[in-house]
Short mmCIF file of C-alpha atoms in Angstrom, two decimals:
data_model
loop_
_atom_site.label_atom_id
_atom_site.label_comp_id
_atom_site.label_asym_id
_atom_site.label_seq_id
_atom_site.Cartn_x
_atom_site.Cartn_y
_atom_site.Cartn_z
CA MET A 1 -127.81 66.70 91.59
CA ASN A 2 -128.31 63.27 90.02
CA LEU A 3 -131.83 63.10 88.61
CA LYS A 4 -131.42 59.93 86.55
CA ASN A 5 -133.56 56.81 87.10
CA LEU A 6 -135.92 58.51 89.55
CA ASN A 7 -139.63 57.75 89.57
CA MET A 8 -141.85 60.55 88.28
CA SER A 9 -145.35 61.87 89.00
CA PHE A 10 -147.13 63.94 86.35
CA ILE A 11 -148.56 67.18 87.74
CA ALA A 12 -149.57 69.18 84.64
CA GLY A 13 -149.75 68.72 80.89
CA CYS A 14 -150.93 70.20 77.63
CA LEU A 15 -151.24 68.89 74.10
CA ILE A 16 -148.92 70.06 71.35
CA ASP A 17 -150.73 68.37 68.46
CA ASP A 18 -152.33 65.04 67.56
CA ASP A 19 -149.18 63.11 68.37
CA MET A 20 -147.21 65.15 70.92
CA PHE A 21 -147.89 66.01 74.55
CA TYR A 22 -145.98 68.23 77.00
CA ILE A 23 -145.75 67.27 80.68
CA ALA A 24 -144.39 68.69 83.93
CA SER A 25 -143.34 66.03 86.46
CA THR A 26 -142.01 65.95 89.99
CA PHE A 27 -139.44 63.48 91.32
CA ASP A 28 -141.07 61.08 93.79
CA ASP A 29 -137.89 60.34 95.72
CA LEU A 30 -136.74 63.92 96.30
CA ASP A 31 -137.64 66.10 99.27
CA SER A 32 -140.75 68.12 98.43
CA GLU A 33 -138.90 71.33 99.26
CA ILE A 34 -136.36 70.83 96.46
CA GLN A 35 -137.28 73.22 93.64
CA CYS A 36 -136.89 71.25 90.42
CA CYS A 37 -139.03 69.31 87.98
CA ARG A 38 -138.75 67.38 84.73
CA MET A 39 -140.30 68.79 81.55
CA SER A 40 -141.04 66.05 78.98
CA ILE A 41 -142.32 65.85 75.43
CA TYR A 42 -143.89 62.54 74.47
CA ASP A 43 -143.89 61.81 70.70
CA HIS A 44 -146.49 59.16 69.95
CA LEU A 45 -145.46 58.64 66.32
CA GLU A 46 -141.90 57.79 67.34
CA ARG A 47 -142.87 56.34 70.73
CA GLN A 48 -140.09 58.49 72.15
CA TRP A 49 -139.65 60.74 75.20
CA TYR A 50 -137.57 63.91 75.16
CA TYR A 51 -136.97 65.90 78.32
CA HIS A 52 -135.00 68.60 80.08
CA ASP A 53 -134.75 69.09 83.83
CA ASN A 54 -135.75 72.47 85.22
CA VAL A 55 -133.66 73.04 88.35
CA GLU A 56 -134.98 76.59 88.79
CA PHE A 57 -138.47 75.82 90.12
CA LYS A 58 -141.38 73.37 90.25
CA SER A 59 -143.99 73.83 87.56
CA ILE A 60 -147.69 73.99 88.44
CA SER A 61 -149.02 74.76 84.94
CA VAL A 62 -147.89 74.46 81.32
CA ALA A 63 -149.02 75.95 78.01
CA LEU A 64 -148.04 76.11 74.35
CA ILE A 65 -147.14 78.87 71.91
CA PRO A 66 -147.63 77.06 68.55
CA LYS A 67 -145.01 77.30 65.86
CA THR A 68 -145.61 79.61 62.90
CA GLU A 69 -143.90 80.23 59.58
CA ASN A 70 -141.67 82.76 61.32
CA SER A 71 -141.14 81.26 64.76
CA ARG A 72 -140.49 78.01 66.56
CA ARG A 73 -142.84 76.29 68.97
CA VAL A 74 -142.35 77.49 72.56
CA MET A 75 -143.39 75.57 75.65
CA LEU A 76 -144.39 77.56 78.74
CA SER A 77 -144.14 76.55 82.37
CA ALA A 78 -145.14 78.53 85.47
CA SER A 79 -144.33 78.17 89.17
CA LEU A 80 -146.31 79.14 92.25
CA ASN A 81 -144.07 82.13 92.89
CA GLY A 82 -144.34 83.68 89.45
CA ASN A 83 -141.38 82.13 87.63
CA ILE A 84 -141.99 81.46 83.93
CA GLU A 85 -139.89 79.18 81.72
CA PHE A 86 -139.87 79.67 77.94
CA TYR A 87 -138.48 76.52 76.31
CA SER A 88 -137.85 75.80 72.63
CA SER A 89 -135.44 73.70 70.59
CA GLU A 90 -133.44 76.89 70.08
CA ASN A 91 -133.03 78.20 73.63
CA THR A 92 -134.46 78.41 77.15
CA TYR A 93 -134.97 81.55 79.18
CA TYR A 94 -136.81 82.62 82.33
CA GLU A 95 -138.95 85.54 83.46
CA LYS A 96 -140.31 86.51 86.87
CA ILE A 97 -143.63 88.17 87.67
CA GLU A 98 -142.31 90.52 90.30
CA ASP A 99 -145.24 90.81 92.71
CA ALA A 100 -146.48 87.21 92.50
CA GLY A 101 -145.65 84.81 95.30
CA PHE A 102 -145.52 84.49 99.05
CA SER A 103 -142.21 85.99 100.13
CA ASN A 104 -143.44 89.29 101.61
CA PRO A 105 -147.19 89.87 102.16
CA ASN A 106 -146.58 93.63 102.23
CA PHE A 107 -145.31 93.54 98.67
CA TYR A 108 -146.28 90.26 97.03
CA TYR A 109 -149.70 89.06 96.00
CA GLY A 110 -150.58 85.38 96.21
CA THR A 111 -149.18 82.46 94.27
CA LEU A 112 -150.04 81.59 90.67
CA ASN A 113 -152.55 78.94 89.64
CA LYS A 114 -152.31 78.76 85.85
CA ILE A 115 -150.68 80.02 82.67
CA ARG A 116 -152.66 80.41 79.43
CA ASN A 117 -152.03 81.35 75.80
CA ILE A 118 -155.22 82.94 74.47
CA HIS A 119 -155.04 84.01 70.84
CA SER A 120 -151.29 84.66 71.04
CA ASN A 121 -151.63 86.62 74.30
CA LEU A 122 -150.14 85.20 77.51
CA TYR A 123 -152.01 85.34 80.81
CA THR A 124 -151.45 83.99 84.31
CA CYS A 125 -153.87 84.03 87.23
CA GLY A 126 -153.46 83.58 90.97
CA THR A 127 -154.65 83.38 94.54
CA SER A 128 -155.28 87.06 95.34
CA GLY A 129 -157.65 87.73 92.49
CA GLN A 130 -154.72 88.67 90.30
CA ILE A 131 -154.53 88.20 86.53
CA TYR A 132 -151.39 89.18 84.64
CA LYS A 133 -151.07 89.79 80.91
CA LYS A 134 -147.69 89.79 79.20
CA SER A 135 -146.98 93.07 77.41
CA GLY A 136 -143.58 93.23 75.77
CA GLU A 137 -141.06 92.20 78.41
CA ASN A 138 -143.41 92.91 81.32
CA TRP A 139 -146.27 91.10 83.03
CA LEU A 140 -148.91 93.72 83.79
CA HIS A 141 -151.98 93.52 86.02
CA PHE A 142 -155.14 92.76 84.05
CA ASP A 143 -157.42 92.33 87.04
CA LYS A 144 -159.43 95.49 87.70
CA GLY A 145 -162.52 94.43 89.63
CA LEU A 146 -160.94 91.23 90.96
CA LEU A 147 -157.61 92.06 92.59
CA LEU A 148 -157.60 92.22 96.38
CA PRO A 149 -155.78 95.35 97.60
CA LYS A 150 -152.50 94.77 99.37
CA ASN A 151 -153.64 96.77 102.39
CA GLU A 152 -156.14 93.97 103.12
CA TYR A 153 -153.18 91.74 103.97
CA ASN A 154 -151.73 94.33 106.33
CA LYS A 155 -154.85 93.92 108.45
CA ILE A 156 -153.99 90.28 109.12
CA ASN A 157 -152.02 90.25 112.39
CA SER A 158 -151.97 88.40 115.70
CA ALA A 159 -155.10 90.21 116.90
CA THR A 160 -157.22 89.40 113.84
CA ILE A 161 -156.03 85.79 113.76
CA LEU A 162 -157.29 85.33 117.34
CA ASP A 163 -160.61 86.96 116.49
CA LEU A 164 -162.94 84.06 115.71
CA ASN A 165 -165.32 86.40 113.86
CA TYR A 166 -162.63 87.72 111.55
CA GLN A 167 -162.76 86.35 108.02
CA ALA A 168 -159.54 86.88 106.06
CA PRO A 169 -160.04 88.25 102.53
CA PHE A 170 -159.83 85.52 99.91
CA ARG A 171 -160.22 85.41 96.14
CA SER A 172 -158.48 82.89 93.91
CA VAL A 173 -158.67 82.90 90.11
CA TYR A 174 -158.08 79.38 88.82
CA ASP A 175 -158.49 79.82 85.07
CA ILE A 176 -158.96 82.34 82.27
CA ASN A 177 -160.10 81.68 78.69
CA GLY A 178 -162.04 83.26 75.86
CA HIS A 179 -163.33 82.82 72.32
CA ASN A 180 -161.55 86.07 71.48
CA LEU A 181 -159.86 88.93 73.31
CA ASN A 182 -163.20 90.77 73.57
CA SER A 183 -164.89 87.76 75.17
CA LEU A 184 -162.74 86.74 78.12
CA TYR A 185 -163.95 84.74 81.12
CA CYS A 186 -162.32 83.68 84.34
CA CYS A 187 -163.44 81.49 87.24
CA GLY A 188 -162.42 80.70 90.79
CA GLU A 189 -163.65 81.11 94.34
CA ASP A 190 -163.78 83.75 97.07
CA ASN A 191 -165.35 84.17 100.50
CA GLU A 192 -168.82 83.82 98.95
CA GLY A 193 -168.11 80.66 96.94
CA GLY A 194 -167.41 79.85 93.31
CA PHE A 195 -167.68 82.57 90.69
CA ILE A 196 -167.52 83.26 86.96
CA ALA A 197 -166.45 86.72 85.79
CA TYR A 198 -166.27 88.32 82.35
CA HIS A 199 -164.17 91.20 81.07
CA ILE A 200 -166.12 94.25 79.84
CA ASN A 201 -164.81 97.78 79.18
CA GLY A 202 -161.52 97.10 80.90
CA GLU A 203 -163.01 95.63 84.09
CA TRP A 204 -163.98 92.21 85.39
CA ILE A 205 -167.65 91.80 86.29
CA MET A 206 -168.79 88.84 88.38
CA ASP A 207 -171.84 86.98 87.17
CA LYS A 208 -174.75 86.96 89.62
CA LYS A 209 -174.99 83.18 89.42
CA ARG A 210 -172.88 81.79 92.29
CA THR A 211 -172.19 78.33 93.67
CA PRO A 212 -170.82 76.99 96.98
CA SER A 213 -168.36 74.96 94.89
CA SER A 214 -164.97 76.18 93.72
CA LEU A 215 -164.76 76.51 89.91
CA HIS A 216 -161.50 75.32 88.34
CA HIS A 217 -161.64 75.54 84.56
CA ILE A 218 -163.17 77.47 81.64
CA GLU A 219 -163.81 75.51 78.42
CA LEU A 220 -164.93 77.10 75.16
CA CYS A 221 -168.07 75.66 73.60
CA PRO A 222 -168.21 74.81 69.87
CA ASP A 223 -170.88 77.46 69.22
CA GLY A 224 -168.23 80.16 69.55
CA ILE A 225 -170.26 82.02 72.18
CA SER A 226 -170.90 79.92 75.28
CA VAL A 227 -168.44 78.53 77.83
CA ILE A 228 -168.36 75.69 80.34
CA ALA A 229 -167.06 76.20 83.89
CA VAL A 230 -166.42 73.05 85.95
CA GLY A 231 -165.65 72.63 89.63
CA ASP A 232 -166.09 70.73 92.87
CA TYR A 233 -168.99 68.39 93.70
CA GLY A 234 -169.75 67.73 90.04
CA THR A 235 -170.52 71.37 89.27
CA VAL A 236 -170.82 72.21 85.56
CA PHE A 237 -171.99 75.69 84.54
CA TYR A 238 -172.99 76.37 80.94
CA GLY A 239 -173.81 79.71 79.34
CA SER A 240 -172.48 83.19 78.54
CA TYR A 241 -172.51 86.68 80.02
CA SER A 242 -175.41 87.64 77.72
CA SER A 243 -177.60 84.56 78.22
CA GLY A 244 -176.66 83.77 81.83
CA PHE A 245 -175.53 80.45 83.26
CA VAL A 246 -177.27 77.21 84.19
CA ASN A 247 -175.87 74.39 86.32
CA LEU A 248 -175.85 70.99 84.58
CA LYS A 249 -174.85 69.23 87.82
CA ASP A 250 -175.93 65.65 88.48
CA ILE A 251 -176.69 65.57 92.22
CA SER A 252 -175.43 61.98 92.43
CA ILE A 253 -171.88 63.08 91.53
CA ASN A 254 -169.71 64.49 94.31
CA ASP A 255 -166.38 64.23 92.49
CA SER A 256 -164.36 67.34 91.70
CA PHE A 257 -164.09 68.29 88.03
CA TYR A 258 -160.68 69.84 87.27
CA GLN A 259 -160.78 70.34 83.53
CA SER A 260 -162.98 69.64 80.49
CA CYS A 261 -162.80 69.56 76.70
CA TYR A 262 -165.00 68.80 73.72
CA PHE A 263 -164.09 65.82 71.54
CA LYS A 264 -166.29 64.53 68.71
CA LYS A 265 -169.13 66.79 69.96
CA GLU A 266 -169.07 65.24 73.45
CA LEU A 267 -167.76 66.82 76.66
CA TYR A 268 -165.04 64.96 78.58
CA LEU A 269 -164.20 65.87 82.16
CA ALA A 270 -161.05 65.22 84.20
CA SER A 271 -162.07 64.43 87.77
CA SER A 272 -160.85 63.33 91.19
CA ASN A 273 -162.34 59.89 90.49
CA GLY A 274 -161.47 59.19 86.85
CA LEU A 275 -162.57 60.38 83.42
CA TYR A 276 -166.19 61.36 82.73
CA LYS A 277 -168.08 61.88 79.49
CA PHE A 278 -171.16 64.10 79.22
CA SER A 279 -173.46 63.24 76.33
CA ASP A 280 -177.19 63.62 75.70
CA GLY A 281 -177.62 65.25 79.10
CA LYS A 282 -176.06 62.35 81.03
CA PHE A 283 -172.71 61.89 82.80
CA GLU A 284 -170.84 58.60 82.31
CA LEU A 285 -167.76 57.54 84.28
CA LEU A 286 -165.55 55.76 81.74
CA ASP A 287 -163.84 52.53 82.74
CA ILE A 288 -160.63 53.14 80.76
CA VAL A 289 -159.13 54.96 83.76
CA PRO A 290 -159.16 52.87 86.97
CA LEU A 291 -161.87 54.01 89.39
CA GLY A 292 -160.49 56.35 92.03
CA THR A 293 -157.61 57.58 89.84
CA GLU A 294 -157.32 61.36 89.71
CA VAL A 295 -157.22 62.79 86.19
CA ASN A 296 -155.66 66.26 86.24
CA THR A 297 -155.71 67.14 82.53
CA VAL A 298 -157.93 66.46 79.53
CA GLU A 299 -157.41 68.24 76.19
CA SER A 300 -158.25 67.51 72.57
CA THR A 301 -157.66 68.31 68.95
CA SER A 302 -160.28 67.50 66.32
CA ASN A 303 -158.68 64.05 65.94
CA VAL A 304 -157.31 63.01 69.34
CA LEU A 305 -158.14 63.30 73.02
CA TRP A 306 -155.37 63.32 75.64
CA ALA A 307 -155.85 62.71 79.39
CA LEU A 308 -153.24 62.75 82.15
CA THR A 309 -153.10 61.04 85.55
CA ASP A 310 -150.14 61.12 87.93
CA LYS A 311 -148.57 58.05 86.29
CA GLU A 312 -150.13 57.56 82.85
CA ILE A 313 -151.06 59.35 79.65
CA TYR A 314 -154.27 58.24 77.95
CA ARG A 315 -154.62 58.93 74.22
CA PHE A 316 -157.91 58.30 72.36
CA ASP A 317 -158.24 58.60 68.58
CA GLY A 318 -162.01 58.03 68.59
CA ASN A 319 -161.63 54.25 68.21
CA HIS A 320 -158.71 53.07 70.33
CA TRP A 321 -157.17 54.06 73.65
CA ASP A 322 -153.42 54.02 74.19
CA ILE A 323 -152.02 53.99 77.72
CA ILE A 324 -148.53 55.48 77.92
CA VAL A 325 -146.10 55.28 80.85
CA ASP A 326 -142.96 57.34 81.45
CA PRO A 327 -139.95 54.99 80.94
CA ASP A 328 -138.51 56.12 84.29
CA ASN A 329 -141.54 54.62 86.03
CA ILE A 330 -141.47 51.21 84.37
CA THR A 331 -139.26 49.64 87.06
CA ASN A 332 -141.54 50.94 89.83
CA GLU A 333 -143.55 47.97 91.04
CA ASN A 334 -146.29 50.28 92.31
CA VAL A 335 -147.02 51.59 88.82
CA PHE A 336 -149.73 49.86 86.79
CA ILE A 337 -148.34 49.30 83.26
CA SER A 338 -150.65 48.36 80.41
CA ILE A 339 -149.53 48.25 76.77
CA ARG A 340 -151.81 47.61 73.79
CA ALA A 341 -151.24 44.62 71.51
CA GLY A 342 -149.13 45.53 68.49
CA GLU A 343 -146.91 47.85 70.55
CA LYS A 344 -143.31 47.06 71.46
CA CYS A 345 -142.47 45.68 74.89
CA PRO A 346 -140.85 48.51 76.94
CA GLN A 347 -139.19 46.21 79.49
CA GLN A 348 -138.16 42.58 79.47
CA GLY A 349 -140.03 40.33 81.85
CA TYR A 350 -143.28 38.46 82.24
CA TRP A 351 -146.49 39.98 80.87
CA PHE A 352 -150.11 38.78 80.77
CA THR A 353 -153.47 39.88 79.41
CA VAL A 354 -156.90 39.47 81.01
CA ALA A 355 -158.27 38.92 77.50
CA LYS A 356 -156.89 35.36 77.41
CA GLU A 357 -156.52 32.60 79.99
CA ASN A 358 -153.01 31.36 80.84
CA SER A 359 -151.48 34.17 78.82
CA ARG A 360 -148.50 34.93 81.07
CA GLN A 361 -145.29 34.73 79.07
CA TYR A 362 -141.80 36.22 78.84
CA PHE A 363 -141.06 39.09 76.43
CA LYS A 364 -137.76 40.77 75.61
CA GLN A 365 -137.55 44.55 75.32
CA GLY A 366 -138.57 45.44 71.76
CA ASP A 367 -140.73 42.34 71.20
CA VAL A 368 -144.13 43.09 69.72
CA PHE A 369 -147.09 42.09 71.90
CA PRO A 370 -149.39 39.69 69.99
CA ASP A 371 -153.00 40.52 69.21
CA PHE A 372 -156.01 38.22 68.86
CA ASP A 373 -159.81 38.35 68.76
CA SER A 374 -161.29 38.82 72.22
CA ALA A 375 -164.68 39.49 73.77
CA TRP A 376 -162.85 42.10 75.86
CA GLY A 377 -162.30 44.28 72.80
CA ASP A 378 -158.80 45.76 72.46
CA VAL A 379 -156.08 43.53 73.94
CA TYR A 380 -153.76 45.08 76.55
CA TRP A 381 -150.71 43.39 78.08
CA GLN A 382 -149.79 44.05 81.73
CA PHE A 383 -146.35 43.81 83.31
CA ASP A 384 -146.05 41.05 85.93
CA GLY A 385 -142.43 41.24 87.05
CA GLU A 386 -139.10 39.89 85.87
CA ASP A 387 -139.33 36.54 87.66
#
């Protein structure tokens, strides 16, 4: 299978450090049924992309096992049907969570939603209330109190499907996180709406506070105790199992929040309509990401914030934004390319900047885009074709 020079769409990402980001991408021009994806590392210091193609499965979530004095960094990738890739500079190997997936409803639970590394422990969660924890070479159920029994699926047959009063059992866990292994939270949705649950004495207990909105992500608060859970229709829950949860929702926001992170003491939120910032009790939709663009990932270190859309990476160091495009997408006329002044031109052709009138000019690949004082602030050059 020739996978060279195909346009890519980013579907999941996670930061490695201040200057490196890991991304799972699908190939735009391939049939959606083809099970493969591209796994890329972007190195901002070198302005380089490194990748390998996973022809085993499509990734829906990625995570990082950081390097230590005794081990290399390992990148994790998970598929809907419970396939896990472990990738490092040394080797690549695969594992399978045996009862995750869709193949046989009498044996398999639902598909996976996410993979997480929490304090050097690996977890995945899925669409039947299941949570798995890796123990040695096995992925064991860690979902007492949440998991839907398999016999519930056996009840779903032609008779129940035709019964308009029958409500199929449903519980999906979208994320799991925790300040420590004795303070774990998860979130998701079931037949009664969105939920937050916490792990106590070996069992998951659902918080009494519920919402009609699905909850997608658990973020750890800087106080080391509280968490944030974000979801559909601008839902933002804040609190802990001991203090309870309050909804910080702004009723004027109907966008879905997919992920959140703290950066420089402010909360940033990836949404279906762009990138939000929550500060001093107010939500602000930032204009760095074009309005209407879905942001699927936002993560941060103490120095840098990373955000991911389907076509661009946004990197913010607290002062300047960089907008990064996969080189395979540069020749796609439907992709908006914007490069900051001082960076090298990634493709020969005509470029212009809105920060200066009559700025359109020809640049060769490798030329440095000029900078100048502008009322617009930072100067960005936009690709305008080769003719």
